[in-house]
PDB file of C-alpha atoms in Angstrom:
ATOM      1  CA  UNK A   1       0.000   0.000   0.000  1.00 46.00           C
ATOM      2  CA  UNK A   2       2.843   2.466   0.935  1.00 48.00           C
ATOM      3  CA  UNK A   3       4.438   1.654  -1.874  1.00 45.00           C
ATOM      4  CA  UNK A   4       1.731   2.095  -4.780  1.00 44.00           C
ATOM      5  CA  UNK A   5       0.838   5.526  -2.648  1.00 39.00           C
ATOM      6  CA  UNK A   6       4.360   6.448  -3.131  1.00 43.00           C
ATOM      7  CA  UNK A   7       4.171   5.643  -7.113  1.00 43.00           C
ATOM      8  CA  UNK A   8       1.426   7.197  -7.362  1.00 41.00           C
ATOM      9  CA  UNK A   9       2.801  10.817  -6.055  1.00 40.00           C
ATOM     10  CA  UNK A  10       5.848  10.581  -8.716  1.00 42.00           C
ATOM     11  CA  UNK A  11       5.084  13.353 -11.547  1.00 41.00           C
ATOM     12  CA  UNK A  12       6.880  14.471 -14.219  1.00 44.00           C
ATOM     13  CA  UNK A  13       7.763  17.937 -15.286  1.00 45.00           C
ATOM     14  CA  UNK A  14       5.826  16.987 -18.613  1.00 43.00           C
ATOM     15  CA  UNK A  15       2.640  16.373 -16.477  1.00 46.00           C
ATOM     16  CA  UNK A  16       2.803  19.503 -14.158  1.00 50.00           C
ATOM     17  CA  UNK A  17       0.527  22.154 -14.820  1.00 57.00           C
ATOM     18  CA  UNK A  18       2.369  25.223 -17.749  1.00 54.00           C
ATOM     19  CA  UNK A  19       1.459  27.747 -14.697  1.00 57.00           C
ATOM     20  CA  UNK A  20       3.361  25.567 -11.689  1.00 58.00           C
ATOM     21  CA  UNK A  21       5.866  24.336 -14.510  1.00 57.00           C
ATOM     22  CA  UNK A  22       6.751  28.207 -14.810  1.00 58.00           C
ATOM     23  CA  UNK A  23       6.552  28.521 -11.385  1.00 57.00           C
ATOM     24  CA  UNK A  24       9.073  26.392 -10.122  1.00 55.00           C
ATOM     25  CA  UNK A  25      11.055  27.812 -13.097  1.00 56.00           C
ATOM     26  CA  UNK A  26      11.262  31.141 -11.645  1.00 55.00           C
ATOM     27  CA  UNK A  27      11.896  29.506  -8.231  1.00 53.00           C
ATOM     28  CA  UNK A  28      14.800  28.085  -9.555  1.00 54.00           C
ATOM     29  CA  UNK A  29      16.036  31.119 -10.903  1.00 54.00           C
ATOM     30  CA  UNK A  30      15.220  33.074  -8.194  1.00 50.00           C
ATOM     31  CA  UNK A  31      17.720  30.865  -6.206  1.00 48.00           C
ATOM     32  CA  UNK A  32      20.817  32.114  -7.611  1.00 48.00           C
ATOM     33  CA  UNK A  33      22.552  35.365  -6.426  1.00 50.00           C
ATOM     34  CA  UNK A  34      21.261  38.558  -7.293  1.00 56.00           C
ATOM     35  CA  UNK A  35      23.886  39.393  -9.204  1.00 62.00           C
ATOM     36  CA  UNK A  36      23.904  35.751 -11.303  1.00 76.00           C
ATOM     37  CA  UNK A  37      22.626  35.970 -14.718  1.00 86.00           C
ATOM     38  CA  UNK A  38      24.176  32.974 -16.265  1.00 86.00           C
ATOM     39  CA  UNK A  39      20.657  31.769 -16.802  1.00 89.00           C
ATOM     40  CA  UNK A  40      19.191  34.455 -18.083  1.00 93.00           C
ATOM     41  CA  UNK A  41      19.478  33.952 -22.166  1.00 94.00           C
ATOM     42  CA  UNK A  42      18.418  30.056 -21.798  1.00 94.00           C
ATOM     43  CA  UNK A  43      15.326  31.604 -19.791  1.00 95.00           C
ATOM     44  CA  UNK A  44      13.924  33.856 -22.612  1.00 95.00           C
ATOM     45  CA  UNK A  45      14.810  30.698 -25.379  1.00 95.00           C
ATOM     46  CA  UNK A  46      12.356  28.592 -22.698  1.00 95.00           C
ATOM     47  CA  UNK A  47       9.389  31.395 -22.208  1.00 95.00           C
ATOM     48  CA  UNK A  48       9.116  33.592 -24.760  1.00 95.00           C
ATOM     49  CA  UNK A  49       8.275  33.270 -28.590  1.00 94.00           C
ATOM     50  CA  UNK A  50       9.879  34.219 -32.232  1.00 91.00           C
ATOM     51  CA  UNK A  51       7.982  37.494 -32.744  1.00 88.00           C
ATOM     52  CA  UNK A  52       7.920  36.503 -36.279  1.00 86.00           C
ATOM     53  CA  UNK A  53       6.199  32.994 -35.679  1.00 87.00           C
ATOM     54  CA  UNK A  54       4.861  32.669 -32.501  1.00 83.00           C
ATOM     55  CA  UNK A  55       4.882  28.843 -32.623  1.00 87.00           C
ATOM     56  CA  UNK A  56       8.739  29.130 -31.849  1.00 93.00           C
ATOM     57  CA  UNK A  57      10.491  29.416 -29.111  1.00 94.00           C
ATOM     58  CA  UNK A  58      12.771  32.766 -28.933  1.00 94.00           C
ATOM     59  CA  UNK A  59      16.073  31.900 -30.605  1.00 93.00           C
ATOM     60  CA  UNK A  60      19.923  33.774 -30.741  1.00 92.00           C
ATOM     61  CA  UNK A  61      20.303  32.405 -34.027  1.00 89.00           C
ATOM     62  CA  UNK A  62      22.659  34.880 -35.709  1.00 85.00           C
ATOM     63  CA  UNK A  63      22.554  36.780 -33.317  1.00 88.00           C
ATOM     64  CA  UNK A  64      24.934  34.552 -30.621  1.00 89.00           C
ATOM     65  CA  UNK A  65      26.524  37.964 -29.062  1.00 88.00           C
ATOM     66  CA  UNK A  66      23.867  39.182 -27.384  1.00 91.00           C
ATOM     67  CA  UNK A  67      24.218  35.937 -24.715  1.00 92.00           C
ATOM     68  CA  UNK A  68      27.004  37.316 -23.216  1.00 90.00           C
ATOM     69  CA  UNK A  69      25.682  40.605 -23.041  1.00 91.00           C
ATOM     70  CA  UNK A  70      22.623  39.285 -21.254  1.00 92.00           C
ATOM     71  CA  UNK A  71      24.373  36.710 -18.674  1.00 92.00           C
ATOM     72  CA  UNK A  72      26.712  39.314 -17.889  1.00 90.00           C
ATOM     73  CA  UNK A  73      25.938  40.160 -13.895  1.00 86.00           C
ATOM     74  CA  UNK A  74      28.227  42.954 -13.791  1.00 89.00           C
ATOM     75  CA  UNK A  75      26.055  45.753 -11.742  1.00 91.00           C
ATOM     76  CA  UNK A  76      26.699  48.665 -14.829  1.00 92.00           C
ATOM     77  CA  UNK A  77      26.861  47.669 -18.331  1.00 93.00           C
ATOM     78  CA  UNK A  78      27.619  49.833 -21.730  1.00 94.00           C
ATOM     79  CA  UNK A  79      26.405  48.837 -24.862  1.00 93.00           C
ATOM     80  CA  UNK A  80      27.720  51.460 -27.607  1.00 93.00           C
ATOM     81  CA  UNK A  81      26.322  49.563 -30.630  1.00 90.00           C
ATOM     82  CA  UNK A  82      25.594  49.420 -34.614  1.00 86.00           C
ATOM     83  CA  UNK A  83      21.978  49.931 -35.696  1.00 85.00           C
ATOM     84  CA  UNK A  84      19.746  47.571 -36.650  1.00 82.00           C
ATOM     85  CA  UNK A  85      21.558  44.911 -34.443  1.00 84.00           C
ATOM     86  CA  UNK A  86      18.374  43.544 -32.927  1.00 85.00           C
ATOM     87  CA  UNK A  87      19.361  44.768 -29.107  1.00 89.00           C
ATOM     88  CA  UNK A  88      15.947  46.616 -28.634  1.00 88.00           C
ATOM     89  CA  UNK A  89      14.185  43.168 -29.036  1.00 91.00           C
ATOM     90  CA  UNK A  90      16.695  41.406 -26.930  1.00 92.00           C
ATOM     91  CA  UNK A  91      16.685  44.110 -24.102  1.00 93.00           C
ATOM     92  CA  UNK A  92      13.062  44.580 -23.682  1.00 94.00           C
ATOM     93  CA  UNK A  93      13.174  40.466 -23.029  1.00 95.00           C
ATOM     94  CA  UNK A  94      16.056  40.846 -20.346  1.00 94.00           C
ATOM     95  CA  UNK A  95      14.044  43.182 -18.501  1.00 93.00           C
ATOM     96  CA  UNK A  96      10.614  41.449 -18.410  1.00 95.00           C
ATOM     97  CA  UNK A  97      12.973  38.205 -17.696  1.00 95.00           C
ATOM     98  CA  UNK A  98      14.303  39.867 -14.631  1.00 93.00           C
ATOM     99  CA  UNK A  99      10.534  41.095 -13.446  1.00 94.00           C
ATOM    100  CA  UNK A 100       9.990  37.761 -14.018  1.00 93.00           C
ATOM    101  CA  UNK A 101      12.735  35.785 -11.690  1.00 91.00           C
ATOM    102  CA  UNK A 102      12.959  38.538  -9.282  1.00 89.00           C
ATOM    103  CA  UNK A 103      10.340  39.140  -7.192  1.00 88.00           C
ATOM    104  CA  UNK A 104       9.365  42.243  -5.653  1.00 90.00           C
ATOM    105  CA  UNK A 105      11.472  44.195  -8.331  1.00 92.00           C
ATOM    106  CA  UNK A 106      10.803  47.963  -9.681  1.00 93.00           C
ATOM    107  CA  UNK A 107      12.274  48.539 -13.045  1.00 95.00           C
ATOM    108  CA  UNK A 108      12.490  51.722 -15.075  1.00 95.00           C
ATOM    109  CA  UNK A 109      13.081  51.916 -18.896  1.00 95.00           C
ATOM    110  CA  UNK A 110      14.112  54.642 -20.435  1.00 95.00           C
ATOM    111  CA  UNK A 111      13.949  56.450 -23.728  1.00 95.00           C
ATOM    112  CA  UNK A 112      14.349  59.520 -25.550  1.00 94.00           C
ATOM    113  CA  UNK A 113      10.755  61.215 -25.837  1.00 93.00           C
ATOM    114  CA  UNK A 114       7.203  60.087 -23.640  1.00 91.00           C
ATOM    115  CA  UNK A 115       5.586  59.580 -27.040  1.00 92.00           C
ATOM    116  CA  UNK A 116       8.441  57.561 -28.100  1.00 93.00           C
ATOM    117  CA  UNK A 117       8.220  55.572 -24.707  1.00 93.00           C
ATOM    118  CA  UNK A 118       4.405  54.994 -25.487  1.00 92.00           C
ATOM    119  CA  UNK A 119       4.933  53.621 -28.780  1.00 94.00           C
ATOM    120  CA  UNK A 120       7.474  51.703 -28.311  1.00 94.00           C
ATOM    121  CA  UNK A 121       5.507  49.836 -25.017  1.00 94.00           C
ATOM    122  CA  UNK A 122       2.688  49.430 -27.863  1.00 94.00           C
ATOM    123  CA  UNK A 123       4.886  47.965 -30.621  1.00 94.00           C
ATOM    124  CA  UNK A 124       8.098  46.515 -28.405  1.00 93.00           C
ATOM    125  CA  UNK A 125       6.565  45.225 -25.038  1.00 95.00           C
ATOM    126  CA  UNK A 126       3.427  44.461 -24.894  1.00 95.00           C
ATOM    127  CA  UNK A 127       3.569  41.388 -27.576  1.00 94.00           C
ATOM    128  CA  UNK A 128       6.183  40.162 -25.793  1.00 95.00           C
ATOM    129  CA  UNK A 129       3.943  39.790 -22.911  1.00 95.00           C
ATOM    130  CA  UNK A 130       1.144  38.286 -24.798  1.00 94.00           C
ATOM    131  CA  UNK A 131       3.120  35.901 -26.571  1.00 94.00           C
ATOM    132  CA  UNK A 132       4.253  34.534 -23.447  1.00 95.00           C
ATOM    133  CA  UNK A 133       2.574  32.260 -21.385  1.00 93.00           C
ATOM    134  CA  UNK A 134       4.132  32.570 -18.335  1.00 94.00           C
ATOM    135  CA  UNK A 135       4.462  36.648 -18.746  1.00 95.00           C
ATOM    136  CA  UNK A 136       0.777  37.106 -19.307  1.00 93.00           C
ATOM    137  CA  UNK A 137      -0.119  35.066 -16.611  1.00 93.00           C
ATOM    138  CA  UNK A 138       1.797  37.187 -14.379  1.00 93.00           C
ATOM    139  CA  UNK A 139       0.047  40.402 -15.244  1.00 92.00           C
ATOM    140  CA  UNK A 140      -3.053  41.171 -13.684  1.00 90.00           C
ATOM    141  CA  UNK A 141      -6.227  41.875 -14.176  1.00 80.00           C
ATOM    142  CA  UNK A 142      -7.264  45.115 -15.109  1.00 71.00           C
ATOM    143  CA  UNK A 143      -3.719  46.481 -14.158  1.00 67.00           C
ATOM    144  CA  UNK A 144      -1.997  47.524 -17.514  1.00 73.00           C
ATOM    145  CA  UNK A 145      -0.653  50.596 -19.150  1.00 86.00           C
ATOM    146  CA  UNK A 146       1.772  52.357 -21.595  1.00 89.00           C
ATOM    147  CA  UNK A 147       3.720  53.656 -18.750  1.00 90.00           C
ATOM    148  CA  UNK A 148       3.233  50.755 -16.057  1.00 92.00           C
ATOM    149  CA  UNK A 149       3.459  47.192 -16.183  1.00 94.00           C
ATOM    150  CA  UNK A 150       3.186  44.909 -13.492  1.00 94.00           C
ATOM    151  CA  UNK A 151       4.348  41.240 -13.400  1.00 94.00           C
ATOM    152  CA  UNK A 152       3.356  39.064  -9.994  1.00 92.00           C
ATOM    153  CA  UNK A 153       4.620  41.651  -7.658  1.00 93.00           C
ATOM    154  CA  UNK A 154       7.213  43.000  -9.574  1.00 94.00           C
ATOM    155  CA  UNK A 155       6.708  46.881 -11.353  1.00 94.00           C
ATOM    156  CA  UNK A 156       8.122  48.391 -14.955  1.00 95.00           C
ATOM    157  CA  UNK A 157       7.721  51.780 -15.442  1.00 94.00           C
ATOM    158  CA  UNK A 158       7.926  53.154 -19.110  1.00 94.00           C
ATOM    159  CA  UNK A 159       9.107  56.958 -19.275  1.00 92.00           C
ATOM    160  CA  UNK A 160      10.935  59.580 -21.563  1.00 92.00           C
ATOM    161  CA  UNK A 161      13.822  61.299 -20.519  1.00 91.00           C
ATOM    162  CA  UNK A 162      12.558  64.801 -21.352  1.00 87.00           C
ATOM    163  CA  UNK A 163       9.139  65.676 -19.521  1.00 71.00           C
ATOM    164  CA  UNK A 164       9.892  62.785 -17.238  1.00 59.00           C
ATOM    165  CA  UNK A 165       7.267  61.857 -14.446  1.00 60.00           C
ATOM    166  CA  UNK A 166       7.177  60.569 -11.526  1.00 56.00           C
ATOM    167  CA  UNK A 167       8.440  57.707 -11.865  1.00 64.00           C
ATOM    168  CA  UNK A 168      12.050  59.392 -11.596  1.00 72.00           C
ATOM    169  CA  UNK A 169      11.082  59.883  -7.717  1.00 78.00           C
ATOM    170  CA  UNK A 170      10.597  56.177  -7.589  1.00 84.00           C
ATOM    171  CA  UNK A 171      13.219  53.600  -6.066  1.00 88.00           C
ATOM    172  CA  UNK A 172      14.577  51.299  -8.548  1.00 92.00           C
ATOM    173  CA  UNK A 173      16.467  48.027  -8.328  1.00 93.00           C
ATOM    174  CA  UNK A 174      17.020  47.791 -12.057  1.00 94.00           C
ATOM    175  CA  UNK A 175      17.510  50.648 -14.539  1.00 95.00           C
ATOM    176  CA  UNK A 176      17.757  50.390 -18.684  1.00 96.00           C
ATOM    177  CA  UNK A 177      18.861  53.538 -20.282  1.00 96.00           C
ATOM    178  CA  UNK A 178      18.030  52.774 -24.286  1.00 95.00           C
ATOM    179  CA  UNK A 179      18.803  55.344 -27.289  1.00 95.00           C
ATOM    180  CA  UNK A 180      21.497  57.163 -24.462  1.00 96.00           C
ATOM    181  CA  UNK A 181      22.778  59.593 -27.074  1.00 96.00           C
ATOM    182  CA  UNK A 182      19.017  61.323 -27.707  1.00 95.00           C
ATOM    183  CA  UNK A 183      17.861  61.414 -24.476  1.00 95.00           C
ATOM    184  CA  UNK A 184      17.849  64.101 -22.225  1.00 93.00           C
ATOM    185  CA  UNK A 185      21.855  63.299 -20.315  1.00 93.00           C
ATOM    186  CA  UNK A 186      21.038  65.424 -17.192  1.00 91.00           C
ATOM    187  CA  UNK A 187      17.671  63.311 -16.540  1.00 91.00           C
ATOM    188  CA  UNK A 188      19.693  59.718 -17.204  1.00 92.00           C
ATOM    189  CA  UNK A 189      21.843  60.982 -14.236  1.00 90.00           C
ATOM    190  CA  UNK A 190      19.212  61.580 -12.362  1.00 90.00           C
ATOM    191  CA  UNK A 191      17.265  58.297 -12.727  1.00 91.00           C
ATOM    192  CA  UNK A 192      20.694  56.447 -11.943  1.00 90.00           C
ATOM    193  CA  UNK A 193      20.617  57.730  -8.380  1.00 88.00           C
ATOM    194  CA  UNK A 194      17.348  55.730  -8.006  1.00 87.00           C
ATOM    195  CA  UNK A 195      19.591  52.726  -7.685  1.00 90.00           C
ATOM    196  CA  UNK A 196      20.506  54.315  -4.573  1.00 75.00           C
ATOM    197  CA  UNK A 197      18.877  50.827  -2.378  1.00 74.00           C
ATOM    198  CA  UNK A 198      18.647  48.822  -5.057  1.00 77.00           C
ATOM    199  CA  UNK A 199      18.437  44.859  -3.969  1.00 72.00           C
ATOM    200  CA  UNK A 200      19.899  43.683  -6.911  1.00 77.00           C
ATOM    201  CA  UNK A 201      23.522  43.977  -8.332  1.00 68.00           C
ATOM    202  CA  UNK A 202      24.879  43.547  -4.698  1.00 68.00           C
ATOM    203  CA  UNK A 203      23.111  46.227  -3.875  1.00 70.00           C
ATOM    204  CA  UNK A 204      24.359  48.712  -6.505  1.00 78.00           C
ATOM    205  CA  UNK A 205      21.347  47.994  -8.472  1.00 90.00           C
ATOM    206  CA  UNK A 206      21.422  46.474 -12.541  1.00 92.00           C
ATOM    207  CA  UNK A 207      22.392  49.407 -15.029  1.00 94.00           C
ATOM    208  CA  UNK A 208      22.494  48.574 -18.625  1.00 95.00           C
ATOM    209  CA  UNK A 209      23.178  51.676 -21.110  1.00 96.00           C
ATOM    210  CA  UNK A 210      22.380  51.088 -24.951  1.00 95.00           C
ATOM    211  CA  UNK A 211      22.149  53.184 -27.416  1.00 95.00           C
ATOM    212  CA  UNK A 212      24.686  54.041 -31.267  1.00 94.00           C
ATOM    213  CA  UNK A 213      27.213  56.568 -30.502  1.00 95.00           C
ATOM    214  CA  UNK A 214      26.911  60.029 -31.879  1.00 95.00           C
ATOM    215  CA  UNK A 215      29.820  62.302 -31.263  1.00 94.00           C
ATOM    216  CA  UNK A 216      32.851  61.074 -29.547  1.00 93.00           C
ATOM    217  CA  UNK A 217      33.432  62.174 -25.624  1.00 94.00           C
ATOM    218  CA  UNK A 218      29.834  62.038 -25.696  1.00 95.00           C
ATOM    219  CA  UNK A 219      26.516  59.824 -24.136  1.00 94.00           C
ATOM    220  CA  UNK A 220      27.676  56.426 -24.814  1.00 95.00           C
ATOM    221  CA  UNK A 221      30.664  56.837 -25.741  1.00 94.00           C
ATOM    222  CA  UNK A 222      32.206  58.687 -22.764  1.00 93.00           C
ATOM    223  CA  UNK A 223      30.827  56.328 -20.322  1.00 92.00           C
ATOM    224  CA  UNK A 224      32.160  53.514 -22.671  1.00 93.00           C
ATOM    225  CA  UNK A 225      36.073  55.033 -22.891  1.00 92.00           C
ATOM    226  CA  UNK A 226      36.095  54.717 -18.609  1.00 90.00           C
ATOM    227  CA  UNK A 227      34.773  51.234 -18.980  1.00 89.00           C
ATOM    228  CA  UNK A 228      36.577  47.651 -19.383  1.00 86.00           C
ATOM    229  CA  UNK A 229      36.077  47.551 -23.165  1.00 85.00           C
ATOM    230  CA  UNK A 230      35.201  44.419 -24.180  1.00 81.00           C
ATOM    231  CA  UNK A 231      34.702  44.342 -28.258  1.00 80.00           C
ATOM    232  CA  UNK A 232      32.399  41.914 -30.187  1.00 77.00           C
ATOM    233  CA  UNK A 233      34.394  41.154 -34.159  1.00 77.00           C
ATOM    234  CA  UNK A 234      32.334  39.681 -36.173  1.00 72.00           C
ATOM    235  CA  UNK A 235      33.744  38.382 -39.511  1.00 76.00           C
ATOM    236  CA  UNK A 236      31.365  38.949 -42.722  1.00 75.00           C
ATOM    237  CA  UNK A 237      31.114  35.904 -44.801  1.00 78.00           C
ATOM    238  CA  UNK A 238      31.308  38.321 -48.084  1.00 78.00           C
TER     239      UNK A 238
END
């Protein structure tokens, strides 16, 4: 009898329920130091979809580099970039990912303009979300915006750099600066002191800077010059 009962408790990850599946997922996750992103590429690939077939999981084909970039833990990252590189995409992902595994989080995103901020929510964000079971199922009811997402109990606000809200009065543990060298540099430096008690990063809170450089000694590519440097060569096939 004790032994059939036993039997019978054994299940499968392919039985469990998508929702507790996802769960435990993000429990797993969770686990690791705050500052240990080694999983975080192989967790997008998992739960979220191609945006160009949605029947497909999310995949780096081609685009291999950006893994680093996104398993990197270091608390301040600088991305000076070329366009039309696909980091946008990849970014967005890295921060819903990190709503995701981190509970109790508050993210801010950054871009240039609010209307920019607004459309790109519309047209970058929110399929993300509903392409993704275990994102949507995180967001609740009734409780959705262009400027404020919420995921379980974790919060992303969406804002411009010139005419910002107030959401730069807000505490942040995570902060993602994109399009650095057309946004407003004096508001960027004030949103990085909302890392001030962050509980990620070691406490130093997660920074990532993106943006394609403009003028040298300037947005990204002063804060790049003071940083370690690392460079991506990519060899065309032509």
């Amino acid at each position: 009898m004790d032994s059939k009962f036993e039997d019978d408790r054994k299940v499968t990850d392919a039985q469990l329920n998508p929702r507790a599946q996802a769960f435990m997922e993000r429990l797993q996750a969770a686990s690791r130091a705050s500052n240990d992103f080694s999983g975080i590429s192989q967790w997008l690939i998992d739960n979220t979809t191609d945006p160009r077939d949605q029947g497909k999981n999310w995949s780096f084909k081609d685009h291999e580099f950006q893994e680093q970039i996104l398993n990197d833990g270091t608390p301040h990252l600088v991305c000076r970039k070329c366009s039309q590189v696909g980091l946008s995409e990849v970014v967005v992902r890295l921060q819903l990912a990190l709503l995701a595994i981190f509970p109790s989080t508050t993210a801010i995103y950054t871009l240039p303009t609010t209307s920019f901020a607004r459309k790109f929510t519309k047209s970058r964000i929110d399929p993300v979300i509903d392409q993704s079971k275990v994102l949507k199922a995180m967001v609740p009811s009734g409780n959705d915006s262009s400027e404020l997402k919420q995921l379980g109990n974790s919060f992303l606000y969406i804002v411009g750099s010139f005419g910002q809200g107030s959401a730069i009065s807000i505490p942040a543990d995570v902060l993602i600066n994109d399009e650095v060298d057309f946004s407003n540099q004096q508001a960027l430096t004030t949103f990085a002191s909302r890392l001030g008690h962050a509980q990620l990063g070691d406490g130093k809170g997660i920074r990532r800077e993106f943006s394609t450089p403009t003028v040298d000694g300037f947005g990204i590519s002063k804060t790049f010059e003071i940083s370690t440097k690392n460079h991506y060569c990519v060899k065309c096939d032509s």
